[in-house]
Amino acid sequence: MARPRVTFDTKGLKRGASRLLKAPDRARTAANRAMSTLQRRLGPETARAVSEDVLNLPPRRVSEHVQVERHKTRDGEYLSVSASRTRLPLVAFSPRFSRTEGVTVTTWRDSPPQELPHGFRRKDKPGVWQRIPAHKAAKFRPAKRGRADQTAEAPSGLVARLPIVERKGPSLHRVFVFDGPRAGHTDIRPRLSAFVQETLSREIARQLRAET
């Protein structure tokens, strides 16, 4: 299965640079510099787009999971942007902790807050933690041979003797899934495409000014 990513075809960049600079060597150099500049700036711009439009995360937290790669083919070059499949800890999404209401957190910016009635904060470890609900306990605590399982169930529907688990939010990978039931929410491709075109045009124009 192909890895979800956003790609930007730049094979027309060298042709445009050649028409503007009128010299193959200078055009090649200009195109390579423009691509390098775009590759360097595309990661931070992607992080800003995800932070402002898609996920409730600061750009610096998004940046560490974004990869920008440069690919060369027979027909030219293109850049691709993808992200890690690792699910981020829910604490990264700035949750609100309450002794009486548990945890409230917003992950997707276009969705309402998520409530975890029995979520809590631990003193020894960071994160959002929750005990396994009682209806799931049978998967982890089979009855002992010859007698019924003696695990006590709390009135809240939680099994007090079961270990607690850290809750996770979505991965950055989901942002780049645009179709199907697991698709992300806001499509950042139009914003990034506009940034790519603007950056390339501005970089070529800058090099043209340097030539005169």
Short mmCIF file of C-alpha atoms in Angstrom, two decimals, residues 90 96-105 113-121 128-131 133 156-158 167:
data_model
loop_
_atom_site.label_atom_id
_atom_site.label_comp_id
_atom_site.label_asym_id
_atom_site.label_seq_id
_atom_site.Cartn_x
_atom_site.Cartn_y
_atom_site.Cartn_z
CA LEU A 90 -3.03 12.89 23.87
CA ARG A 96 -7.88 20.17 30.19
CA PHE A 97 -7.82 18.14 33.42
CA SER A 98 -10.62 18.25 35.98
CA ARG A 99 -11.01 16.29 39.23
CA THR A 100 -14.75 15.93 38.67
CA GLU A 101 -15.10 15.82 34.88
CA GLY A 102 -11.96 13.95 33.86
CA VAL A 103 -10.21 15.11 30.69
CA THR A 104 -11.44 17.26 27.82
CA VAL A 105 -9.28 17.62 24.72
CA PRO A 113 -13.81 18.39 22.06
CA GLN A 114 -13.43 14.77 23.14
CA GLU A 115 -14.38 13.88 26.73
CA LEU A 116 -12.71 11.16 28.80
CA PRO A 117 -14.78 10.97 32.02
CA HIS A 118 -12.25 8.80 33.85
CA GLY A 119 -9.08 10.31 32.39
CA PHE A 120 -6.50 11.68 34.78
CA ARG A 121 -2.95 12.94 35.17
CA VAL A 128 -3.35 11.39 29.76
CA TRP A 129 -4.15 8.10 31.48
CA GLN A 130 -7.27 5.96 31.85
CA ARG A 131 -8.18 2.58 33.31
CA PRO A 133 -13.28 -0.23 30.98
CA SER A 156 -17.99 3.54 37.81
CA GLY A 157 -17.72 0.50 35.53
CA LEU A 158 -13.91 0.33 35.80
CA ARG A 167 -4.40 7.55 25.73
#
